[in-house]
XYZ file of C-alpha atoms in Angstrom:
516
model
C 69.102 -80.756 -15.555
C 69.435 -78.945 -12.223
C 70.273 -75.258 -12.696
C 69.983 -74.020 -9.096
C 70.682 -75.695 -5.760
C 70.066 -74.195 -2.339
C 71.710 -76.108 0.513
C 70.947 -75.512 4.213
C 70.402 -71.781 3.749
C 69.768 -69.701 6.888
C 69.273 -66.002 7.553
C 68.685 -64.167 10.835
C 68.257 -60.585 11.907
C 68.860 -59.071 15.319
C 65.380 -59.739 16.650
C 64.490 -63.038 14.972
C 65.463 -66.003 12.822
C 63.876 -65.456 9.402
C 64.933 -68.468 7.304
C 66.412 -71.670 8.677
C 68.054 -74.638 6.936
C 66.318 -74.242 3.535
C 67.233 -76.860 0.951
C 65.706 -77.156 -2.529
C 66.647 -77.279 -6.217
C 65.250 -76.099 -9.560
C 65.366 -77.818 -12.926
C 65.931 -76.049 -16.233
C 62.779 -74.306 -17.452
C 60.807 -74.843 -14.234
C 58.290 -72.197 -13.216
C 57.954 -72.238 -9.436
C 55.685 -70.198 -7.172
C 57.138 -69.185 -3.787
C 54.427 -68.677 -1.150
C 54.147 -68.087 2.589
C 52.679 -65.644 5.081
C 53.707 -61.984 5.088
C 57.111 -61.586 6.730
C 58.194 -65.218 6.317
C 61.244 -64.249 4.217
C 60.183 -64.702 0.576
C 61.694 -61.426 -0.657
C 64.806 -61.980 1.466
C 65.285 -65.385 -0.188
C 64.980 -63.841 -3.669
C 67.504 -61.171 -2.753
C 69.971 -63.824 -1.531
C 69.511 -65.836 -4.745
C 70.136 -62.608 -6.695
C 73.325 -61.910 -4.710
C 71.911 -58.749 -3.105
C 71.995 -60.212 0.408
C 74.371 -62.677 2.027
C 73.067 -65.718 3.940
C 74.336 -66.411 7.445
C 75.042 -70.019 6.477
C 74.424 -72.441 3.653
C 75.278 -72.469 -0.023
C 73.738 -71.380 -3.350
C 74.992 -73.255 -6.413
C 74.363 -72.227 -10.026
C 74.998 -74.485 -13.012
C 77.558 -73.140 -15.490
C 77.587 -69.422 -16.197
C 73.879 -68.759 -15.930
C 72.683 -65.173 -15.550
C 70.292 -64.384 -12.716
C 67.755 -61.548 -13.052
C 65.788 -60.031 -10.176
C 62.572 -58.017 -10.597
C 61.999 -56.131 -7.347
C 58.498 -55.517 -5.971
C 58.986 -51.718 -5.845
C 61.185 -50.850 -8.822
C 62.724 -47.404 -9.313
C 61.094 -46.043 -12.510
C 64.006 -43.696 -13.286
C 66.530 -46.536 -13.205
C 64.273 -48.866 -15.179
C 63.629 -46.260 -17.887
C 67.317 -45.352 -18.230
C 68.299 -49.017 -18.481
C 65.683 -49.871 -21.085
C 66.554 -46.799 -23.158
C 70.231 -47.775 -23.095
C 69.356 -51.224 -24.405
C 67.308 -49.717 -27.239
C 70.042 -47.225 -28.131
C 72.561 -50.083 -28.234
C 70.426 -51.776 -30.851
C 69.014 -54.414 -28.536
C 65.370 -54.643 -29.524
C 63.892 -57.041 -26.997
C 61.401 -59.341 -28.701
C 59.736 -60.117 -25.379
C 59.736 -56.618 -23.929
C 56.320 -55.228 -23.081
C 56.960 -51.487 -23.184
C 54.772 -48.586 -22.182
C 54.548 -47.240 -25.722
C 56.775 -49.158 -28.142
C 56.898 -46.270 -30.611
C 57.377 -43.514 -28.038
C 59.894 -44.951 -25.624
C 62.648 -42.507 -26.552
C 60.438 -39.529 -25.666
C 60.093 -40.630 -22.044
C 62.241 -38.595 -19.682
C 63.430 -39.347 -16.154
C 61.125 -36.619 -14.845
C 58.156 -38.245 -16.563
C 59.108 -41.579 -15.011
C 58.236 -40.209 -11.580
C 54.660 -39.469 -12.697
C 53.937 -42.974 -13.989
C 51.059 -44.870 -12.402
C 51.609 -48.072 -10.469
C 50.540 -50.169 -13.439
C 52.808 -48.229 -15.812
C 55.760 -48.680 -13.463
C 55.160 -52.427 -13.396
C 54.993 -52.516 -17.207
C 58.219 -50.533 -17.466
C 60.052 -52.758 -14.988
C 58.894 -55.912 -16.806
C 60.011 -54.472 -20.141
C 63.516 -53.832 -18.835
C 63.642 -57.181 -17.022
C 62.541 -59.257 -20.027
C 64.874 -57.312 -22.305
C 67.848 -58.569 -20.282
C 66.678 -62.192 -20.904
C 68.138 -63.761 -17.735
C 68.496 -67.540 -17.530
C 67.049 -67.621 -13.996
C 64.240 -65.146 -13.386
C 63.386 -64.046 -9.839
C 60.107 -62.104 -9.914
C 58.618 -60.375 -6.873
C 54.916 -59.469 -7.441
C 55.161 -59.086 -11.255
C 51.467 -58.184 -11.683
C 51.245 -55.425 -9.064
C 48.656 -52.772 -10.077
C 47.939 -54.388 -13.452
C 44.455 -54.709 -14.943
C 42.974 -57.802 -16.598
C 44.649 -57.142 -19.957
C 47.956 -56.472 -18.231
C 47.838 -59.670 -16.195
C 46.978 -61.702 -19.279
C 49.889 -60.078 -21.138
C 52.324 -60.933 -18.327
C 51.154 -64.550 -18.352
C 51.644 -64.797 -22.130
C 55.112 -63.231 -21.955
C 56.307 -65.464 -19.128
C 54.801 -68.568 -20.733
C 56.831 -67.773 -23.867
C 60.059 -67.276 -21.927
C 62.454 -70.257 -21.774
C 63.982 -69.109 -18.488
C 63.730 -70.841 -15.133
C 61.501 -68.826 -12.784
C 60.799 -68.331 -9.108
C 57.721 -66.131 -8.697
C 56.606 -64.503 -5.454
C 53.023 -63.333 -5.935
C 49.715 -62.811 -4.146
C 48.073 -63.171 -7.562
C 46.568 -66.652 -7.297
C 45.281 -66.490 -10.867
C 48.817 -65.891 -12.162
C 50.132 -68.815 -10.089
C 47.326 -71.048 -11.345
C 47.994 -70.233 -14.988
C 51.779 -70.230 -14.924
C 53.582 -72.332 -12.322
C 54.062 -76.095 -12.195
C 55.365 -76.320 -8.628
C 54.826 -74.472 -5.360
C 57.493 -73.935 -2.699
C 55.970 -72.954 0.646
C 58.000 -71.311 3.407
C 56.736 -71.704 6.969
C 58.238 -71.862 10.435
C 59.361 -75.466 9.866
C 61.351 -74.758 6.696
C 60.404 -75.136 3.038
C 58.139 -77.701 1.392
C 57.535 -78.556 -2.260
C 54.136 -79.272 -3.843
C 53.672 -80.423 -7.438
C 51.170 -78.466 -9.526
C 49.748 -74.958 -9.630
C 48.304 -72.923 -6.746
C 44.875 -74.614 -6.675
C 46.508 -78.035 -6.724
C 48.804 -76.950 -3.884
C 45.832 -75.872 -1.752
C 44.052 -79.184 -2.413
C 47.157 -81.221 -1.618
C 47.898 -79.213 1.522
C 44.329 -79.761 2.755
C 44.568 -83.481 1.964
C 47.844 -83.818 3.879
C 46.389 -81.836 6.784
C 43.389 -84.169 7.005
C 45.695 -87.194 6.840
C 47.860 -85.783 9.627
C 44.794 -84.969 11.732
C 43.508 -88.518 11.230
C 46.921 -89.939 12.116
C 47.053 -87.730 15.197
C 43.547 -88.800 16.243
C 44.482 -92.492 15.841
C 47.671 -91.941 17.822
C 45.767 -90.207 20.604
C 43.215 -93.052 20.647
C 46.000 -95.624 21.009
C 47.570 -93.543 23.772
C 44.292 -93.456 25.707
C 43.831 -97.216 25.302
C 47.390 -97.860 26.455
C 46.982 -95.516 29.418
C 43.848 -97.468 30.451
C 45.746 -100.772 30.170
C 48.650 -99.397 32.216
C 46.272 -98.208 34.946
C 44.572 -101.642 35.051
C 47.881 -103.544 35.226
C 49.068 -101.296 38.034
C 45.822 -101.917 39.922
C 46.167 -105.675 39.410
C 49.831 -105.576 40.463
C 48.958 -103.664 43.647
C 46.146 -106.119 44.434
C 48.396 -109.118 43.820
C 51.044 -107.564 46.064
C 48.485 -106.975 48.842
C 47.107 -110.490 48.483
C 50.624 -111.932 48.797
C 50.740 -110.718 52.399
C 47.447 -112.314 53.433
C 47.115 -115.789 54.975
C 45.263 -118.374 52.889
C 42.114 -119.844 54.490
C 43.802 -123.309 54.510
C 46.710 -121.926 56.474
C 49.158 -122.926 53.704
C 50.169 -119.418 52.727
C 53.839 -119.718 51.670
C 53.259 -121.148 48.166
C 50.366 -118.846 47.471
C 52.268 -115.812 48.672
C 55.164 -116.621 46.346
C 52.769 -117.099 43.414
C 51.055 -113.783 44.043
C 54.385 -112.040 44.572
C 55.618 -113.329 41.218
C 52.310 -112.318 39.598
C 52.585 -108.798 41.057
C 56.138 -108.497 39.726
C 55.119 -109.601 36.216
C 52.233 -107.132 36.125
C 54.478 -104.295 37.321
C 57.087 -105.123 34.631
C 54.391 -105.223 31.954
C 53.109 -101.832 33.145
C 56.659 -100.403 32.847
C 57.020 -101.869 29.343
C 53.705 -100.311 28.384
C 54.891 -96.974 29.792
C 57.900 -97.113 27.467
C 55.582 -97.992 24.571
C 53.395 -95.025 25.526
C 56.353 -92.619 25.460
C 57.418 -93.898 22.030
C 53.839 -93.545 20.779
C 53.667 -89.958 22.060
C 56.877 -89.114 20.187
C 55.590 -90.774 16.997
C 52.209 -89.024 17.239
C 53.784 -85.621 17.950
C 51.806 -82.423 18.587
C 48.427 -81.802 17.008
C 48.828 -80.467 13.444
C 48.130 -76.764 13.262
C 44.957 -75.944 11.376
C 44.460 -72.617 9.635
C 41.841 -70.397 11.226
C 38.548 -70.883 9.420
C 37.049 -67.462 9.219
C 33.271 -67.346 9.076
C 32.430 -63.760 8.217
C 28.752 -62.914 8.165
C 27.821 -59.974 5.997
C 24.132 -60.110 6.783
C 22.066 -57.475 5.063
C 19.037 -57.652 7.277
C 16.548 -55.564 5.331
C 14.897 -56.789 2.125
C 13.312 -54.219 -0.181
C 13.090 -53.788 -3.968
C 14.607 -56.096 -6.567
C 16.801 -53.543 -8.371
C 19.566 -52.035 -6.258
C 21.062 -49.950 -9.052
C 20.096 -48.911 -12.571
C 21.880 -46.748 -15.161
C 20.035 -45.181 -18.082
C 22.152 -43.513 -20.786
C 24.920 -42.863 -18.242
C 27.896 -40.801 -19.380
C 30.937 -39.190 -17.758
C 33.951 -37.345 -19.147
C 36.781 -35.176 -17.892
C 38.314 -32.277 -19.831
C 41.400 -34.361 -20.588
C 39.552 -37.520 -21.707
C 36.126 -39.138 -22.036
C 35.415 -42.151 -19.855
C 32.084 -43.687 -20.898
C 28.785 -42.648 -22.469
C 25.271 -43.943 -23.283
C 25.604 -46.823 -20.796
C 22.605 -48.903 -19.750
C 22.924 -51.534 -17.014
C 21.473 -52.662 -13.680
C 22.354 -54.665 -10.562
C 19.745 -56.885 -8.888
C 19.468 -57.586 -5.170
C 21.798 -60.375 -4.050
C 23.935 -60.368 -7.200
C 27.713 -60.428 -6.901
C 29.019 -58.326 -9.744
C 32.598 -57.951 -10.993
C 33.395 -54.455 -12.297
C 36.261 -54.878 -14.750
C 38.118 -52.869 -17.357
C 41.581 -51.477 -18.150
C 43.378 -49.089 -15.827
C 41.993 -45.554 -16.179
C 38.702 -46.579 -17.814
C 36.551 -45.108 -15.037
C 35.885 -47.887 -12.514
C 36.642 -45.709 -9.487
C 34.684 -42.835 -11.077
C 31.626 -45.083 -11.363
C 31.966 -45.949 -7.668
C 32.066 -42.224 -6.843
C 28.947 -41.678 -8.962
C 27.132 -44.412 -7.030
C 28.165 -42.731 -3.774
C 26.893 -39.363 -5.019
C 30.365 -37.811 -4.743
C 30.255 -36.902 -8.441
C 27.432 -36.215 -10.898
C 27.067 -37.780 -14.366
C 27.437 -35.582 -17.432
C 24.527 -37.342 -19.123
C 21.888 -39.904 -18.335
C 20.744 -41.073 -14.900
C 22.088 -43.366 -12.191
C 19.327 -44.600 -9.904
C 20.183 -46.147 -6.524
C 17.399 -47.870 -4.587
C 16.177 -45.521 -1.840
C 15.887 -48.507 0.485
C 19.652 -48.916 0.780
C 22.815 -46.912 1.283
C 25.825 -48.376 -0.533
C 28.757 -48.971 1.815
C 32.106 -48.495 0.078
C 35.611 -49.601 0.960
C 37.858 -47.601 -1.346
C 41.496 -48.021 -2.337
C 42.709 -45.125 -0.199
C 43.548 -46.330 3.294
C 44.478 -43.416 5.508
C 46.109 -44.187 8.814
C 43.816 -44.362 11.793
C 43.850 -41.349 14.134
C 46.573 -41.217 16.770
C 45.637 -41.433 20.420
C 43.241 -44.360 19.955
C 43.491 -48.071 20.437
C 41.774 -50.260 17.856
C 39.026 -50.872 20.406
C 38.378 -47.190 21.160
C 38.451 -46.373 17.432
C 35.885 -49.074 16.587
C 33.708 -48.171 19.570
C 33.685 -44.545 18.439
C 32.616 -45.576 14.936
C 30.169 -48.360 15.775
C 29.127 -47.868 19.389
C 29.613 -50.443 22.121
C 30.792 -53.798 20.767
C 28.846 -56.827 21.968
C 29.986 -60.448 22.190
C 29.008 -61.195 18.585
C 30.992 -58.176 17.367
C 34.021 -59.325 19.379
C 33.733 -62.827 17.912
C 33.626 -61.391 14.384
C 36.726 -59.304 15.074
C 38.561 -62.331 16.439
C 37.702 -64.287 13.300
C 39.312 -61.441 11.366
C 42.481 -61.839 13.442
C 41.850 -59.109 16.038
C 42.145 -60.702 19.485
C 41.393 -58.884 22.754
C 45.094 -58.111 23.133
C 45.302 -56.877 19.542
C 42.404 -54.466 20.083
C 44.447 -52.649 22.742
C 47.261 -51.795 20.302
C 47.721 -48.141 19.183
C 45.462 -47.609 16.178
C 48.027 -45.600 14.187
C 50.682 -48.327 14.316
C 48.982 -51.266 12.601
C 50.305 -52.590 9.279
C 48.640 -51.907 5.898
C 47.366 -55.500 5.769
C 45.867 -55.169 9.243
C 44.286 -51.871 8.226
C 42.565 -53.539 5.248
C 41.237 -56.300 7.504
C 40.009 -53.665 9.965
C 38.136 -51.789 7.221
C 36.498 -55.045 6.116
C 35.551 -55.744 9.747
C 33.906 -52.300 9.910
C 31.817 -53.200 6.847
C 30.767 -56.471 8.416
C 29.688 -54.846 11.660
C 27.512 -52.238 9.915
C 25.187 -55.017 8.596
C 24.456 -53.261 5.288
C 22.993 -54.961 2.218
C 24.891 -53.260 -0.648
C 28.678 -53.486 -0.452
C 31.140 -51.938 -2.899
C 34.721 -53.156 -2.480
C 37.415 -51.336 -4.471
C 40.635 -53.429 -4.471
C 39.921 -55.103 -1.105
C 42.902 -57.490 -1.351
C 45.572 -54.774 -1.449
C 48.245 -55.607 1.173
C 46.590 -58.927 2.093
C 48.654 -62.112 2.081
C 47.419 -65.288 0.409
C 45.703 -66.725 3.481
C 43.893 -63.459 4.239
C 42.726 -63.339 0.614
C 41.334 -66.847 0.920
C 39.491 -65.876 4.099
C 37.961 -62.864 2.345
C 36.994 -65.070 -0.588
C 35.217 -67.521 1.727
C 33.316 -64.621 3.270
C 32.238 -63.113 -0.058
C 31.063 -66.478 -1.398
C 28.734 -66.736 1.632
C 27.611 -63.110 1.714
C 23.868 -62.461 1.492
C 24.309 -58.797 0.574
C 24.527 -57.344 -2.928
C 28.170 -56.945 -3.951
C 30.024 -54.821 -6.494
C 33.655 -55.953 -6.591
C 36.462 -53.963 -8.228
C 39.691 -55.943 -8.071
C 42.894 -56.877 -9.870
C 42.621 -60.234 -8.059
C 41.151 -62.296 -10.896
C 41.098 -65.422 -8.733
C 38.872 -63.654 -6.204
C 36.462 -62.362 -8.852
C 36.409 -65.765 -10.538
C 35.457 -67.498 -7.281
C 32.862 -64.937 -6.146
C 31.144 -63.050 -8.960
C 28.112 -64.339 -10.866
C 27.652 -61.282 -13.137
C 29.985 -58.814 -14.888
C 29.992 -55.102 -15.669
C 32.737 -54.391 -18.185
C 34.001 -51.275 -19.962
C 33.846 -51.917 -23.698
C 34.201 -49.420 -26.548
C 33.437 -46.418 -24.371
C 30.428 -47.941 -22.631
C 29.668 -49.883 -19.476
C 28.074 -53.192 -20.511
C 26.352 -55.820 -18.359
C 27.159 -59.454 -19.171
C 24.804 -62.226 -18.040
C 27.552 -64.684 -17.140
C 29.876 -65.426 -14.274
C 33.295 -63.818 -14.161
C 34.841 -67.275 -14.624
C 32.987 -67.684 -17.946
C 33.828 -64.109 -18.937
C 37.501 -64.779 -18.251
C 37.457 -67.825 -20.523
C 35.838 -65.659 -23.210
C 38.608 -63.049 -22.885
C 41.364 -65.673 -22.989
C 39.907 -67.112 -26.186
C 40.054 -63.762 -28.018
């Protein structure tokens, strides 16, 4: 049964056309992922489906009297808390709601709502959203700022919900676990792919290779036809010239007529082939666009001791709460280690301890003297005003050579881009710039704290490709489970007040957690 139809939907703003002639439908109970590059109009489409924006043209049809719910990407915690409290006070005890503190919800005040962390705000918004039990659920980044346990909880809750869903998310793990169809928005419209996110990527690559092969065959046929046309024209010209020459026997009239007729036939065939060539060009079309394959070379050039990091009885606490104690673990050269644990457990504190910005309360943390860990933290301050990207990078790294320029271009920073004002680039561009800085320093111990923040799906895939190939030692802190699953071969996890090393890949660890 079809519950939602979108027919020829278009939306423009003053400076550009955002969405054009979108047509698709959803069946009852479908869970669909909506993907596309940053700025392609995903959130705008959700807002139009929710009735919060009006399309320029087209139609949205809902079956019966279905209720549509919209979970915004940046919810207002005051509004969410007030709404959820009202539902509780009215006796509506949502069986799917995932509240902050089920027993202490009534004690939360509007003032306290403003002090909630990003993860707590997401939990609160989901609680209110699921409590309303809409028939059609429009979710914009429902796992923002959530840890592993939080993401798993969201997946379980949404799996248990009977509603029809459209989910906009950069969380590829969520899309892999939850959705059964992908809708992709690009500059040609909207396309549907059956299956989860990984299946969509495989199918898209398969179709791309088919289109490239078809294009190559079409171009080959065009070249062959062009050669035949050129030959027929040459033969027609020769026959025409020969028709004006006297035969050696002196009987030239019959021969001239024959050669004139032959020249005419060859010229007509050449014209027919020209029409065939034009049709073939239209059928072949332009060369399919291929996504930029980014080859990022983190190349730690020095090779020293085997152990990069070792903790012996490590402990750290703050006056308000303990974090971890009596922790023993190590990281070996070349390992790619996922650092995982619930929000607030001390992951960022451990990174600061490794940097020497804080001191442990007990035990020792030994960092190999042969290396200096290079850290990309979560905080991304704007670049200083008065610089271009080029002058900023040159000031940090010295003169950039051709290899450096090539690396920057692979990261999306062309020569023209490098001349832009440094303080006006987007958050996603700033993340890519920070990663580029790490690459160009050629260090052999990298610590990345939430490196996919603000990155769209394609940029995340490019980073993933780079980290899979990296020769340096890597400590990766991320809410992007898909990234950690693809990259990390060892795990450091916070368990029962300690940091514990697990001798398994993050993919195996994730299966272990899901089985609990």
